[in-house]
Each structure stands twice: as C-alpha cells, then as structure tokens.
Short mmCIF file of C-alpha atoms in Angstrom, two decimals:
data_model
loop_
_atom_site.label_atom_id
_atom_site.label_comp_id
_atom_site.label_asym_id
_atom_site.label_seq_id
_atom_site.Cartn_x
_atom_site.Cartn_y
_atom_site.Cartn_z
CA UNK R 29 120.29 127.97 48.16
CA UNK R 30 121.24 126.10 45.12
CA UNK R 31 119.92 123.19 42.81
CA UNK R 32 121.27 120.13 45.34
CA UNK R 33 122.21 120.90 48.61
CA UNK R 34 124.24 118.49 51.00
CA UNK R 35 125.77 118.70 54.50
CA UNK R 36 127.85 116.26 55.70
CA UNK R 37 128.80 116.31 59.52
CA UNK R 38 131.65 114.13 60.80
CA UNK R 39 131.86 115.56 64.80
CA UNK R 40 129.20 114.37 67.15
CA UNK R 41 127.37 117.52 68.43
CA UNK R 42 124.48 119.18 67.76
CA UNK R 43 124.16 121.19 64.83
CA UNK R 44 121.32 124.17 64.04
CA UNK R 45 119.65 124.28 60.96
CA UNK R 46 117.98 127.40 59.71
CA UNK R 47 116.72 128.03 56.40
CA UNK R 48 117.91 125.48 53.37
CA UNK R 49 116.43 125.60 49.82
CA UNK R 50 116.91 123.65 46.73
CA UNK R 51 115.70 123.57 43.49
CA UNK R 52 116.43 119.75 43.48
CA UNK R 53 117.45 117.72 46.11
CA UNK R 54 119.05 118.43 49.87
CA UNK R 55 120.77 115.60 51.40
CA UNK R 56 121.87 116.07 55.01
CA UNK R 57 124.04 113.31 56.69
CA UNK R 58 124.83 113.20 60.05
CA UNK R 59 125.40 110.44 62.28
CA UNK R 60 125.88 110.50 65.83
CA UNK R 61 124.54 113.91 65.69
CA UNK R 62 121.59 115.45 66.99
CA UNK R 63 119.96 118.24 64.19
CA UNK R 64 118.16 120.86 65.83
CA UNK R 65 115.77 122.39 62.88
CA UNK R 66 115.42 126.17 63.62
CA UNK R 67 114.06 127.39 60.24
CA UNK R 68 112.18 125.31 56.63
CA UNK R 69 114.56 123.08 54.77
CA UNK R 70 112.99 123.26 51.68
CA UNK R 71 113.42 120.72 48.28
CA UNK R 72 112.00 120.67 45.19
CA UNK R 73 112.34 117.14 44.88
CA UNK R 74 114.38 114.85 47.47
CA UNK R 75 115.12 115.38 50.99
CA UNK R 76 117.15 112.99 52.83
CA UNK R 77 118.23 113.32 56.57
CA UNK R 78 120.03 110.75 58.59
CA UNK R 79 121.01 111.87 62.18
CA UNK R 80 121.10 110.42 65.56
CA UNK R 81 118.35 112.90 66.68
CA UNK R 82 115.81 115.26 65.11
CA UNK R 83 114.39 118.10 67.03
CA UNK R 84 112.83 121.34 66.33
CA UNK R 85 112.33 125.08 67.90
CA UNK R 86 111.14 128.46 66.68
CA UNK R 87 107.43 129.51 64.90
CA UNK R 88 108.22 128.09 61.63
CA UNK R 89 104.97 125.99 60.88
CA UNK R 90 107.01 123.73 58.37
CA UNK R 91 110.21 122.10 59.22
CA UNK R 92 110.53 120.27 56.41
CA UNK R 93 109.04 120.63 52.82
CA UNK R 94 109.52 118.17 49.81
CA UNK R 95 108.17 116.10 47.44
CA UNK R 96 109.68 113.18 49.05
CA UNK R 97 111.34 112.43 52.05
CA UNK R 98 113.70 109.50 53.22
CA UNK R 99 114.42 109.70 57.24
CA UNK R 100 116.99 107.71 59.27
CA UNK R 101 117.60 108.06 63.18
CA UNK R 102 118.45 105.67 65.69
CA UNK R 103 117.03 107.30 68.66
CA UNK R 104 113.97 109.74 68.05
CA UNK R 105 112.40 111.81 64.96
CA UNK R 106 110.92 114.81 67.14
CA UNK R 107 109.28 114.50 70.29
CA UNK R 108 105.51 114.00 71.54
CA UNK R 109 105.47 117.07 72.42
CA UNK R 110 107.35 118.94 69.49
CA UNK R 111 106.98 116.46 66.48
CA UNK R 112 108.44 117.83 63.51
CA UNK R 113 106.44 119.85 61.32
CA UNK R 114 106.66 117.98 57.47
CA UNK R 115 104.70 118.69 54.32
CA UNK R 116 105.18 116.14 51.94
CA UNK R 117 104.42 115.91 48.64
CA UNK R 118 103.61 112.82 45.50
CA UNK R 119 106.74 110.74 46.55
CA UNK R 120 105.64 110.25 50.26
CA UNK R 121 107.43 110.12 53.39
CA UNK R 122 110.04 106.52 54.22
CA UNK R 123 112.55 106.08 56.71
CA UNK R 124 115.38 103.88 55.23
CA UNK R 125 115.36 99.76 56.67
CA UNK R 126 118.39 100.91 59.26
CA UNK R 127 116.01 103.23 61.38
CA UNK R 128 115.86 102.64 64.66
CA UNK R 129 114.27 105.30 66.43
CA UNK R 130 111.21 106.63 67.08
CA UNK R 131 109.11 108.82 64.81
CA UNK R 132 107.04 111.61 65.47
CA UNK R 133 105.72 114.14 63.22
CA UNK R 134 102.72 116.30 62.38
CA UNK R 135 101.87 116.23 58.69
CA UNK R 136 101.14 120.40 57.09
CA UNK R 137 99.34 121.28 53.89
CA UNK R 138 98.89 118.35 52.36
CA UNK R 139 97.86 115.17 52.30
CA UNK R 140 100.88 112.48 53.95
CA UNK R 141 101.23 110.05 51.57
CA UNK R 142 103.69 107.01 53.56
CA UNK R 143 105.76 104.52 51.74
CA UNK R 144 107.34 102.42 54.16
CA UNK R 145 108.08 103.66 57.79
CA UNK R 146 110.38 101.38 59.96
CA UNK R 147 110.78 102.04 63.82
CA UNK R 148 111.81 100.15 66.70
CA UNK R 149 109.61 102.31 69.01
CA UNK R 150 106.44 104.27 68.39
CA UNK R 151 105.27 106.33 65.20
CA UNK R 152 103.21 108.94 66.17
CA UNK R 153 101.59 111.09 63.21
CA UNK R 154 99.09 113.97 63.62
CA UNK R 155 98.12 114.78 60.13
CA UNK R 156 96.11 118.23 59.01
CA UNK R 157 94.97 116.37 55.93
CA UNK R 158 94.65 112.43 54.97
CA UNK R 159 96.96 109.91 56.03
CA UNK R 160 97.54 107.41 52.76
CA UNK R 161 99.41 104.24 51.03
CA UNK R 162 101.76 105.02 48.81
CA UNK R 163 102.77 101.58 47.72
CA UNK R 164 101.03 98.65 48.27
CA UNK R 165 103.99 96.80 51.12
CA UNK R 166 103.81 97.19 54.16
CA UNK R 167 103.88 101.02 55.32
CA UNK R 168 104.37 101.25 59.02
CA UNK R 169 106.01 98.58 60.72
CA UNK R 170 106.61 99.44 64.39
CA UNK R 171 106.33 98.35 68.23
CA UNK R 172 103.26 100.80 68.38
CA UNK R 173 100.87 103.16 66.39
CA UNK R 174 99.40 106.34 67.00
CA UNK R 175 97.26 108.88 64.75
CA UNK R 176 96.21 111.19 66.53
CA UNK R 177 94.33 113.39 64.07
CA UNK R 178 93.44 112.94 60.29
CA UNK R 179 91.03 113.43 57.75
CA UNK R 180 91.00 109.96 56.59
CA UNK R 181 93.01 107.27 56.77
CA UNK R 182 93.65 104.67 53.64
CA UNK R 183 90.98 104.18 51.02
CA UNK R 184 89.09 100.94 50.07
CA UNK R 185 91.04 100.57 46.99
CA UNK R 186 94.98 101.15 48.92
CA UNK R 187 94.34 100.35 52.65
CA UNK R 188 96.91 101.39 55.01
CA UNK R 189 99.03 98.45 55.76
CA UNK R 190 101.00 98.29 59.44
CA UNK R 191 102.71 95.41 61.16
CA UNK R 192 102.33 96.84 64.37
CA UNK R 193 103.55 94.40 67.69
CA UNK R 194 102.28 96.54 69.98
CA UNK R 195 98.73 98.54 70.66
CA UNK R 196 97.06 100.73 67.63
CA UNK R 197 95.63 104.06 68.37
CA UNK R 198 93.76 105.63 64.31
CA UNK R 199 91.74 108.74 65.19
CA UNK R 200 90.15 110.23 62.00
CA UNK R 201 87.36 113.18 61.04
CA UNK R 202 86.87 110.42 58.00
CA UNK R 203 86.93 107.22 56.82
CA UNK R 204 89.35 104.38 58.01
CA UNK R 205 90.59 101.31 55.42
CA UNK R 206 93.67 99.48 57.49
CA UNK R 207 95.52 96.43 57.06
CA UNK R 208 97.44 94.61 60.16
CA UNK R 209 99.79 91.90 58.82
CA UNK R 210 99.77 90.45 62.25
CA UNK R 211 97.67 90.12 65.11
CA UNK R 212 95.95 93.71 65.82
CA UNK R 213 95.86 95.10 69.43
CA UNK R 214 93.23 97.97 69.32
CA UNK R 215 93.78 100.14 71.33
CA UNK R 216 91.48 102.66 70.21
CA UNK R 217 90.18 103.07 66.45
CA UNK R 218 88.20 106.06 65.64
CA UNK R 219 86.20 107.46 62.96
CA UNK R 220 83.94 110.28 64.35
CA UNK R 221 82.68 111.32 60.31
CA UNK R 222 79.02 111.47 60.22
CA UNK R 223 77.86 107.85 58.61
CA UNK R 224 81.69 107.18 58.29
CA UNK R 225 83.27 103.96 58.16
CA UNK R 226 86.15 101.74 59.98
CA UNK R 227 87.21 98.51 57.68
CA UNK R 228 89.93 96.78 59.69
CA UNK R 229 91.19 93.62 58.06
CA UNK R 230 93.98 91.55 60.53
CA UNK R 231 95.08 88.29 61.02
CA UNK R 232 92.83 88.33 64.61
CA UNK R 233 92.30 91.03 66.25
CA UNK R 234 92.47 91.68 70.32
CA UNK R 235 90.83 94.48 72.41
CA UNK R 236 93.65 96.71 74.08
CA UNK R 237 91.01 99.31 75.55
CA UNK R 238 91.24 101.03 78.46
CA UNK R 239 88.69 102.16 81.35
CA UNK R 240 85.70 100.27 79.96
CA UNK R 241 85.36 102.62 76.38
CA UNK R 242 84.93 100.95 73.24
CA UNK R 243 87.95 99.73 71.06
CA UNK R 244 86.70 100.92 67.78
CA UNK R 245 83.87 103.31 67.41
CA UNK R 246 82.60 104.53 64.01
CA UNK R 247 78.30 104.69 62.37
CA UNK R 248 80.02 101.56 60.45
CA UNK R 249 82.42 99.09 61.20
CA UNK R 250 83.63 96.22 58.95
CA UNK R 251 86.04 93.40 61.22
CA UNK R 252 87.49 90.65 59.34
CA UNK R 253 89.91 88.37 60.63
CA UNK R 254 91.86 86.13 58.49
CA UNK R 255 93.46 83.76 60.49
CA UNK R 256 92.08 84.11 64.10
CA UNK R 257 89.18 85.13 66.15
CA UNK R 258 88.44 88.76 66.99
CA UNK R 259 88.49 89.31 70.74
CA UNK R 260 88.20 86.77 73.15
CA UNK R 261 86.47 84.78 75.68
CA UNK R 262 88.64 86.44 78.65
CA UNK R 263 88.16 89.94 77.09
CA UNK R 264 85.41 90.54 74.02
CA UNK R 265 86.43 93.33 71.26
CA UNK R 266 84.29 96.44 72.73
CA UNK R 267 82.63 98.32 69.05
CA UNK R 268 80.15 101.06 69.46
CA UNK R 269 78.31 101.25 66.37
CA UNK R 270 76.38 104.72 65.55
CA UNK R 271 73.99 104.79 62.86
CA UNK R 272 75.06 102.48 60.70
CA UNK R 273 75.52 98.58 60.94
CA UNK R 274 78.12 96.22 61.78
CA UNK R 275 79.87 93.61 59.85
CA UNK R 276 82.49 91.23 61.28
CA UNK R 277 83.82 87.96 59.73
CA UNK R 278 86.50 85.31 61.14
CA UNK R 279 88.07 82.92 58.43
CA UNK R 280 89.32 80.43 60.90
CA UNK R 281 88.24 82.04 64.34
CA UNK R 282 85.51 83.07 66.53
CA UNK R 283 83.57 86.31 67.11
CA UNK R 284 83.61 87.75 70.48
CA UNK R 285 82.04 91.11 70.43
CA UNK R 286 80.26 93.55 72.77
CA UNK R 287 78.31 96.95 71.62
CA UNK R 288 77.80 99.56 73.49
CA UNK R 289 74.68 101.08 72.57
CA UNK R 290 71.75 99.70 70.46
CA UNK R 291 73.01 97.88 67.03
CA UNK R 292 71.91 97.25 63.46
CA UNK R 293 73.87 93.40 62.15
CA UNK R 294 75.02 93.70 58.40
CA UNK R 295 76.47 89.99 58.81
CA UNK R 296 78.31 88.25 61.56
CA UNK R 297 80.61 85.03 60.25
CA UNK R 298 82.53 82.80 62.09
CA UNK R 299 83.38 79.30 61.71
CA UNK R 300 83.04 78.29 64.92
CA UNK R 301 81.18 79.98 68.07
CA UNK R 302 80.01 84.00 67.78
CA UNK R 303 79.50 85.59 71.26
CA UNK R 304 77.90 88.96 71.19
CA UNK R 305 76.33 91.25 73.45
CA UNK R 306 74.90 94.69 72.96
CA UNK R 307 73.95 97.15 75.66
CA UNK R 308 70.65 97.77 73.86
CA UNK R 309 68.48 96.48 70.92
CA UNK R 310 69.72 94.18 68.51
CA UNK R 311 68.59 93.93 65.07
CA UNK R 312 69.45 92.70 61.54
CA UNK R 313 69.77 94.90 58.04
CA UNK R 314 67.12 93.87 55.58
CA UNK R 315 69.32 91.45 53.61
CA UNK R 316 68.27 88.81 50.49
CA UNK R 317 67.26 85.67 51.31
CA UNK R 318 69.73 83.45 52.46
CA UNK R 319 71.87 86.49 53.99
CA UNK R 320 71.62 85.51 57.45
CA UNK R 321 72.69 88.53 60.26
CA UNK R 322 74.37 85.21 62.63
CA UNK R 323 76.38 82.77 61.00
CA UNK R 324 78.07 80.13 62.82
CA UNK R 325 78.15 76.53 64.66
CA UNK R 326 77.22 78.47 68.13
CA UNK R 327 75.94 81.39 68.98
CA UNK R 328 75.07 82.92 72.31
CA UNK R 329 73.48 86.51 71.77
CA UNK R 330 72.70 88.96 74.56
CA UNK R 331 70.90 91.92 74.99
CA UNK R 332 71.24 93.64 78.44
CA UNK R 333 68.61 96.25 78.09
CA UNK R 334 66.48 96.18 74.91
CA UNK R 335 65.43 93.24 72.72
CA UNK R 336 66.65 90.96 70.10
CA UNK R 337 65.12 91.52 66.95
CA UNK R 338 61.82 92.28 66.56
CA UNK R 339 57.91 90.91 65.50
CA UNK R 340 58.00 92.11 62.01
CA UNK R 341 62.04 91.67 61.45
CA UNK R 342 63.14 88.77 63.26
CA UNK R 343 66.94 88.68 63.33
CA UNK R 344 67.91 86.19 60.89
CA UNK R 345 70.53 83.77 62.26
CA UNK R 346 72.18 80.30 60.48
CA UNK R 347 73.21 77.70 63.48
CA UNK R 348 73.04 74.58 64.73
CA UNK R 349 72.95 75.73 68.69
CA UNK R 350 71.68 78.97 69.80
CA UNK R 351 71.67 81.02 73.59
CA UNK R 352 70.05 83.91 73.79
CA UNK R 353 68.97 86.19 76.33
CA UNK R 354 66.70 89.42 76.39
CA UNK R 355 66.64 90.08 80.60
CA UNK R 356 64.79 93.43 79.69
CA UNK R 357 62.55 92.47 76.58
CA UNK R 358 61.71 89.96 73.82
CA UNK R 359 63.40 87.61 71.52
CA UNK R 360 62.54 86.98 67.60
CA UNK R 361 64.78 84.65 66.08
CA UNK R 362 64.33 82.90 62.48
CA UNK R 363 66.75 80.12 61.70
CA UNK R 364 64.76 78.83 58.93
CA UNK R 365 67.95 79.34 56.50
CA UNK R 366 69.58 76.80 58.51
CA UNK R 367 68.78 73.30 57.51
CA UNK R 368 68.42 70.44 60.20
CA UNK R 369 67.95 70.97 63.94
CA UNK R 370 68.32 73.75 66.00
CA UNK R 371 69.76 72.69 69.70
CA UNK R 372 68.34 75.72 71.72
CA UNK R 373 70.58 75.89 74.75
CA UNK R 374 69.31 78.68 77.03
CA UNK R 375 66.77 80.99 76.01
CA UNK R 376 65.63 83.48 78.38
CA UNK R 377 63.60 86.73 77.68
CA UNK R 378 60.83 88.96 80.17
CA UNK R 379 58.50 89.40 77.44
CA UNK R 380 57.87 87.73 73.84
CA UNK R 381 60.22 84.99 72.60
CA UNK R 382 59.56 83.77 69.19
CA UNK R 383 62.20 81.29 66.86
CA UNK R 384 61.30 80.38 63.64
#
C-alpha cells in the first residue's frame, strides 16, 4: 500500500500479483513477462501495466480498479475464457500505440468509458454497464470486434468510433451509436432494447452473417454509408427490423438490403440503384410531402409474402425506373414526387397493383 506504487521486473517469468493499493497511481512494468493477477490492484488515480501477457485466477470479481487505465501487451490481455475483470473509472481505459496483442476484458461496476484501444488481434469486451467514447478519435482500432454484452453502446452525441479490418460483433440490452472509419463487415449488430435503436454510420458497409440470420437486428435501424454501398449484389445486408422503421442512406453507393420480417421505410437514399426485399409487408412512415420512403435512379422492391404498401398509404417512392414484385399480394406505389417519366420495368403482383 502506499500513495504510488511501481514494480519493475527485469527476468522473463511469470510473476503473481495479489493485492496492490494506492492512493495515487500504480505503475507495473514488465516486459517479456507474463503477470498472473491473483488478487485487486487497486489505484486511486492511474494504473499502468505493460507485460508480455495478462492473465487472471482466483474469485476476486475485480482485477483491476482505477480511474484510468493505460495497457500494453504484445501477445494477449486475458483470455476468452478468463478476460480480466476491470472497473474503470472518468479517465477510461487505452492501451498505449505499441500494443500488439489481443485484448479481452469484462468491464465491473461501472460504466467503460474507452479512449483509444490498439490491437493487432481481436478486442473482446463484455461490459456489466455501458460501453462509451471517451474522446472523440478513433477508440478501437483492431483486426476484429466483439461486445458481447452491454447496456448501451455510444450515444448520438459521442458515437463509438472503430477502425475495425475484420468482422464486427455489438450486442447491447440498449441503444447502439457506432462509427466505422473504414469499410464495416457486420457480423452481427444487436440491440434487443424494447423500441431501441442501431445508428451505424461507415464508409460502406458489407454483410458478414452467418447461417442465414440477420446482420443487424434492432425495432430501429439507421444505415448510412458515406462512401460506398451497403451490401451487395452477390450478398444483400440482412436487417430485421422490429417495431420500429428503417432508415438507410448511401452518399456515393447503392442500397442492397433484405428484411426479415414485415417492415415500416423511414427513408431509403441512394444515388444510384436500391435493391430491397422484405420477407413480409412493406410499408412507408407517414412522412411530409416530398419525403419519399424510395429514393433513387432504380429501384427493384420485393415482397416475398405480404404486399407493398397499401390502398390508403401507398409507399411513396422518387425514381426514374421501378421493379417491383408482390408474388403473394398487391402493389401501391405513388411516384408522383418524382418529376418526368417513370420506366416501369417488371411489375408483378397476385392481387391489386396500383402506381400513381
């Protein structure tokens, strides 16, 4: 115990640590070394820790407790099957620009507030509480992403912000706000909050699934690529909307997208073609004038099972050629907010078809 606390190791080894406390900081430096954490290191303000390897045993249910934290390893913070137990306070959780390894942790007591993460491999984070942006750079970068468990991830005012080269996995009880610098492989994004929300913002945006399931699931979802399309002809980005609507935007891209279940459109932007398909029923929000649910040069809409809009609500689309196919019920269209022609393509339906 003491004020500042620091260990420095020179011989490569392993080395148990039981119970540390300071009033201020605790610095422990040892490369080449594998720390085994047996007890709570504890810090008032600062903890630093630079090892080879991190690993933990016993029934302590914190491993680590500071305000801040600054990690460096070059082969692997914890394991997926024993990450190490952190709780982390206001100054947030880093690793220093020279790590290496792989992260794994499981966030106690407190919200995990992450300032910039760096990892050659995978950070995996199971957090009891929120997962959030302490600064606004970028605060994972690594080969792959997974949160496993959260309360919320990011907020609409600080997203989360990852440069991630390899698949995403964000699983949270609340809402999602995330950032990808680069091109976003979903692997699977997940908020299961009762009207909750997913708002994923990438340069484009690729589906990553497995076994058929959707890619990102949530009551609302809000896509917007910058610089790409989201999905893709050989492979469509698999959403499943609950009770909410869905909102997806490419800047420079297309929209290939495929629901699961029935959907309700907020908008749908792309600056050239939009392909989407829904399982059942298609319709659009009520929206002002002018606020079409379809916007693009081509659009080729599907509904497998249900219909595509309906009598009263027509879905409101703004194109200039349009495909669309109802095999199990009726088509209502209304392009009127489009001026000019309207090339119709293919337009197939068993029951009502009606374009405005």
């Amino acid at each position: 115990e003491g004020k500042t606390v620091e260990y420095e190791y020179d011989n490569l080894g392993t080395y148990n640590l039981n119970t540390i406390t300071a009033e201020n900081d605790v610095k422990i430096l040892a490369p080449g070394t594998e720390v085994n954490l047996t007890g709570t290191t504890v810090a008032g303000t600062d903890l630093t820790l630079t090892a080879d390897t991190v690993t933990r045993e016993g029934s302590q249910n914190i491993d680590l407790r500071a305000a801040g934290m600054k990690l460096q390893v070059t082969k692997s913070f914890g394991t997926a099957a024993t990450p190490i137990r952190v709780s982390v306070g206001e100054r947030g959780l880093s690793t220093t620009d020279l790590n290496t390894g792989s992260i794994y942790l499981a966030a106690k007591e407190r919200d995990l507030g992450i300032g910039s993460i760096i990892s050659d491999s995978v950070v995996e984070i199971s957090a009891d509480h929120a997962v959030k942006a302490t600064t606004s750079e970028t605060n994972i970068k690594a080969a792959a992403l997974r949160i496993l468990k959260s309360s919320a991830i990011g907020t609409k005012e600080q997203n989360l912000r990852t440069e991630i080269s390899g698949n995403m996995e964000m699983i949270s009880d609340g809402d999602i706000y995330a950032t990808e610098l680069g091109t976003a492989n979903v692997k699977n994004i997940r908020s299961t909050k009762n009207e909750g929300k997913v708002s994923l913002t990438a340069a484009g945006m690729v589906n990553c699934a497995e076994g058929g399931s959707a890619a990102i699931t949530a009551d609302n979802i809000t896509l917007h690529a910058t610089a790409g399309s989201i999905g893709s002809s050989a492979k469509a980005m698999d959403v499943e909307v609950g009770s909410g609507t869905l909102n997806a935007v490419a800047d420079r891209g297309s929209l290939y997208l495929t629901d699961l279940g029935n959907v309700m459109l907020g908008q749908l932007q792309a600056v050239d073609k939009i392909v989407f398909k829904a399982a059942g029923s298609i319709s659009g929000k009520n929206s002002a004038a002018g606020m079409a649910a379809v916007t693009a040069a081509n659009a080729e809409i599907t509904s497998i099972n249900g219909n595509i809009g309906t009598k009263v609500q027509p879905l409101k689309t703004k194109v200039s050629s349009m495909t669309a196919s109802a095999a199990k019920g009726s088509i209502f269209l209304d392009n009127t907010e489009k001026s000019g022609y309207l090339a119709l393509v293919d337009i197939k339906a068993k029951e009502d078809i009606q374009i405005k």
